[in-house]
mmCIF file of C-alpha atoms in Angstrom:
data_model
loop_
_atom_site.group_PDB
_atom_site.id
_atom_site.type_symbol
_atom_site.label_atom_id
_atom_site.label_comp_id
_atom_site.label_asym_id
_atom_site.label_seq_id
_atom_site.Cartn_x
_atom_site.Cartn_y
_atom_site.Cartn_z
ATOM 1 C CA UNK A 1 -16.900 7.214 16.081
ATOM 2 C CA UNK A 2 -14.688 4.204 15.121
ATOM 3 C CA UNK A 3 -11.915 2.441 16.387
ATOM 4 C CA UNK A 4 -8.426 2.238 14.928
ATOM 5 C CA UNK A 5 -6.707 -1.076 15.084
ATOM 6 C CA UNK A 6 -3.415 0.049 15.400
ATOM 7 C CA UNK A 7 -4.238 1.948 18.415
ATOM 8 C CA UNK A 8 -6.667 0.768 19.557
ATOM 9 C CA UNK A 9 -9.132 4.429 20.272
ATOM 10 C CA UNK A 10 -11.866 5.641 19.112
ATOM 11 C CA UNK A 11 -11.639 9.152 16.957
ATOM 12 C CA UNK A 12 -14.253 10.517 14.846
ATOM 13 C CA UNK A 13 -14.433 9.758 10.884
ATOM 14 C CA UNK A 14 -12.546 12.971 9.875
ATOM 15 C CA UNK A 15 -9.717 11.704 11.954
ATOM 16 C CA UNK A 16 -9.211 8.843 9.612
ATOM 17 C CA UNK A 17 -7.418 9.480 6.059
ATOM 18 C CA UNK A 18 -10.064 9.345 2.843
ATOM 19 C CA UNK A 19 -7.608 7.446 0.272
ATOM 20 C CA UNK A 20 -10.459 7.851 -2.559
ATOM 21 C CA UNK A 21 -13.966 8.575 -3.128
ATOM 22 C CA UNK A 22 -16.885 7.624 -5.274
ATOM 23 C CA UNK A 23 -17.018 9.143 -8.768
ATOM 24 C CA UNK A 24 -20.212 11.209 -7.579
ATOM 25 C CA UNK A 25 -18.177 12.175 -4.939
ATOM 26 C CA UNK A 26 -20.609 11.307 -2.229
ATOM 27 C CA UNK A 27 -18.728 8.404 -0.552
ATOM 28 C CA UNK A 28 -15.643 8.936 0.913
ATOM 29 C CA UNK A 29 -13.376 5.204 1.918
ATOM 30 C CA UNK A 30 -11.060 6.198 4.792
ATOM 31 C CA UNK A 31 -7.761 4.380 5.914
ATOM 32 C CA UNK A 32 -8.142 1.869 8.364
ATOM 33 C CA UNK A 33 -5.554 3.238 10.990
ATOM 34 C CA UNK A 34 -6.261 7.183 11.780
ATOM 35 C CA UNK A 35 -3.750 10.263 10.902
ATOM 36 C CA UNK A 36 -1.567 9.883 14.333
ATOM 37 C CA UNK A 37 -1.227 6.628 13.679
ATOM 38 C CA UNK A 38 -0.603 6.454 9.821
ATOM 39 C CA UNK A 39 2.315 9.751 10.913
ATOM 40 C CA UNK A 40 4.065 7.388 13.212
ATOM 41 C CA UNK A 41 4.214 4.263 11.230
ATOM 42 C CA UNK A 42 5.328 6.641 8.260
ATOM 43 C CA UNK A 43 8.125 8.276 10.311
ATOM 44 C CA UNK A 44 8.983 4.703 11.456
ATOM 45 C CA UNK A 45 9.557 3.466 7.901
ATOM 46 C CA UNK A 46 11.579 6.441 7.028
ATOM 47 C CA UNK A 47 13.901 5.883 9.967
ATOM 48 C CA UNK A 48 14.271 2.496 9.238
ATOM 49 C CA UNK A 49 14.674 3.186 5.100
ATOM 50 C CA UNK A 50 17.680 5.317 6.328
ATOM 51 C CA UNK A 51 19.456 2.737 8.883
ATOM 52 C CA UNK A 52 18.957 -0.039 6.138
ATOM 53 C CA UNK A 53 19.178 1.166 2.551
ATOM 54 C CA UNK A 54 17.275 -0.332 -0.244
ATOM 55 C CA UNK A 55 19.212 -3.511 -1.961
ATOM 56 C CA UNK A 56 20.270 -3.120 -5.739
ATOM 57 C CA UNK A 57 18.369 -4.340 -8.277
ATOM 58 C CA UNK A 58 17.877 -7.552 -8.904
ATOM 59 C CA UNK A 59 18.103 -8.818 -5.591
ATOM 60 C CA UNK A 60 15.558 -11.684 -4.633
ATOM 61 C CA UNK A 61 13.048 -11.182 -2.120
ATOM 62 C CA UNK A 62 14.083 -12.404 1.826
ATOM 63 C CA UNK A 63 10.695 -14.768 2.028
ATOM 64 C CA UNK A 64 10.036 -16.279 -1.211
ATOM 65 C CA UNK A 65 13.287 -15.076 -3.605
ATOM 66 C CA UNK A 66 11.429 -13.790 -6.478
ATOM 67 C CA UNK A 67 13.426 -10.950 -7.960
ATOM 68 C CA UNK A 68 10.646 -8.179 -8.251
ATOM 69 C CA UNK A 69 10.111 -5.047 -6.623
ATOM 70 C CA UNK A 70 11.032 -5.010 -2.725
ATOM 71 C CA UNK A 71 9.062 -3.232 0.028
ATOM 72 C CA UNK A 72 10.481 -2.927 3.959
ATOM 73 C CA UNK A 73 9.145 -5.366 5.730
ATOM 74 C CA UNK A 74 9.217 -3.995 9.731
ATOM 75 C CA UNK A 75 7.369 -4.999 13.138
ATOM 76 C CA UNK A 76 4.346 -2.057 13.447
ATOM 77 C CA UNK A 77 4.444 -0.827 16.703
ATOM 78 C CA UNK A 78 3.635 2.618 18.235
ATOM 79 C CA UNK A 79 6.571 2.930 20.030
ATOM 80 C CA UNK A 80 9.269 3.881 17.624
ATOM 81 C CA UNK A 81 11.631 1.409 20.170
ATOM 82 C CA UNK A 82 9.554 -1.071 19.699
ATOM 83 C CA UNK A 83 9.270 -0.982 15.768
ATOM 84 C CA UNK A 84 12.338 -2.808 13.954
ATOM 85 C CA UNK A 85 13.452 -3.578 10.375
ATOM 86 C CA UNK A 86 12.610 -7.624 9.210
ATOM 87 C CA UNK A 87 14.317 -7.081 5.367
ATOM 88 C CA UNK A 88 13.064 -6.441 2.480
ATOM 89 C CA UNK A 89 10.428 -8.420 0.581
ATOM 90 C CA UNK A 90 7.593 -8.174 -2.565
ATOM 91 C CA UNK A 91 4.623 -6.700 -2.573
ATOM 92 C CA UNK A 92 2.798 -10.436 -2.520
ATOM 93 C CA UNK A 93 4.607 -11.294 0.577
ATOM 94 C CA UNK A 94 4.270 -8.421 2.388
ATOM 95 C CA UNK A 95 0.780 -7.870 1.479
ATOM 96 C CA UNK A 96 0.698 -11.630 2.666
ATOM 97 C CA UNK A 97 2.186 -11.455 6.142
ATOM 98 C CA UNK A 98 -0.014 -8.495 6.630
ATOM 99 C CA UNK A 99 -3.139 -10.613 5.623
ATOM 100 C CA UNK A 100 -2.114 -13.350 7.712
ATOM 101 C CA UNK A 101 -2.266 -10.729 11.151
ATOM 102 C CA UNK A 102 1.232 -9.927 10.709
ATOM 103 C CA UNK A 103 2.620 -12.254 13.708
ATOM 104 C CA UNK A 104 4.265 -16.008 13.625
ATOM 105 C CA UNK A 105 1.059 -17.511 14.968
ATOM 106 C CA UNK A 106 -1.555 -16.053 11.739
ATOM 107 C CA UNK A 107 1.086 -17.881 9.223
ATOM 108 C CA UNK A 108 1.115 -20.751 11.766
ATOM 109 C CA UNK A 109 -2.529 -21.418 11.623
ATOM 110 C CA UNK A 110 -2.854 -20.878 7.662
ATOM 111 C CA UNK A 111 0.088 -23.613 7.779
ATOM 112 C CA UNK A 112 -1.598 -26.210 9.921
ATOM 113 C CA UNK A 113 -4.571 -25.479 7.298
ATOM 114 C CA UNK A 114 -3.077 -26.004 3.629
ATOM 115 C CA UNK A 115 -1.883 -29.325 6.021
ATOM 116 C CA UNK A 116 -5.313 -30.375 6.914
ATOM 117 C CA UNK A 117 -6.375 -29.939 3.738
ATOM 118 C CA UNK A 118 -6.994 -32.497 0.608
ATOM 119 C CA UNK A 119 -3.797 -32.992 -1.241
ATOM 120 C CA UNK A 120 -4.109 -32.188 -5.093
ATOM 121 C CA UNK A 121 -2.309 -35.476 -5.659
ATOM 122 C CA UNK A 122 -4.475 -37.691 -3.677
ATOM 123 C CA UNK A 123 -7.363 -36.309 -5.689
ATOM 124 C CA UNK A 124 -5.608 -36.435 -8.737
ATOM 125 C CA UNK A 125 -5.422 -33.209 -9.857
ATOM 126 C CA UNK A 126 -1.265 -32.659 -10.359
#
């Protein structure tokens, strides 16, 4: 039994998605969140895809404006009310955000970090 940390119970392994195994085929490396909740936040994107259609080409990402590839960016929650659209933004962002706990007070505390930390001027390094 393990826990998913979208939802928060505990389902057995086969309840959890394999997204690859080992070449011997022996180890199996699951998804994170399990099926019900990997169908809802996949339903959730596609409704959200629909009410806010991807951007042309070439437009910049919403967080750092690089002009790459753009991903939705949308609050996860398992109430489909809940769950709403933030824009559209890279794959370094978003994979970023996501890293970072996905909530204002994660990028807060990496912020009050990089400003607690040495500056590369003051140790001459720019």
């Amino acid at each position: 039994m393990r826990a998913c940390p979208f939802c928060g119970g505990y389902q057995e392994d086969y309840e959890f998605a394999v997204f690859r195994s080992s070449k011997d085929g022996m180890k199996f490396y699951r998804a994170k969140d399990c099926r019900t909740c990997l169908n809802i936040n996949k339903a959730i994107r596609k409704r959200l895809i629909q009410e806010h259609p991807l951007p042309p080409p070439g437009t910049p990402c919403e967080c750092c404006g690089k002009v790459d590839k753009l991903f939705i960016d949308h609050f996860h929650s398992l109430d489909s009310e809940k769950a709403y659209f933030r824009g559209y933004i890279c794959r370094s962002c978003n994979s970023g955000i996501g890293m970072l706990g996905d909530s204002r007070e994660g990028l807060e505390r990496a912020v009050a970090y990089l400003k607690n930390g040495r500056d590369i001027q003051s140790i001459g390094c720019a």
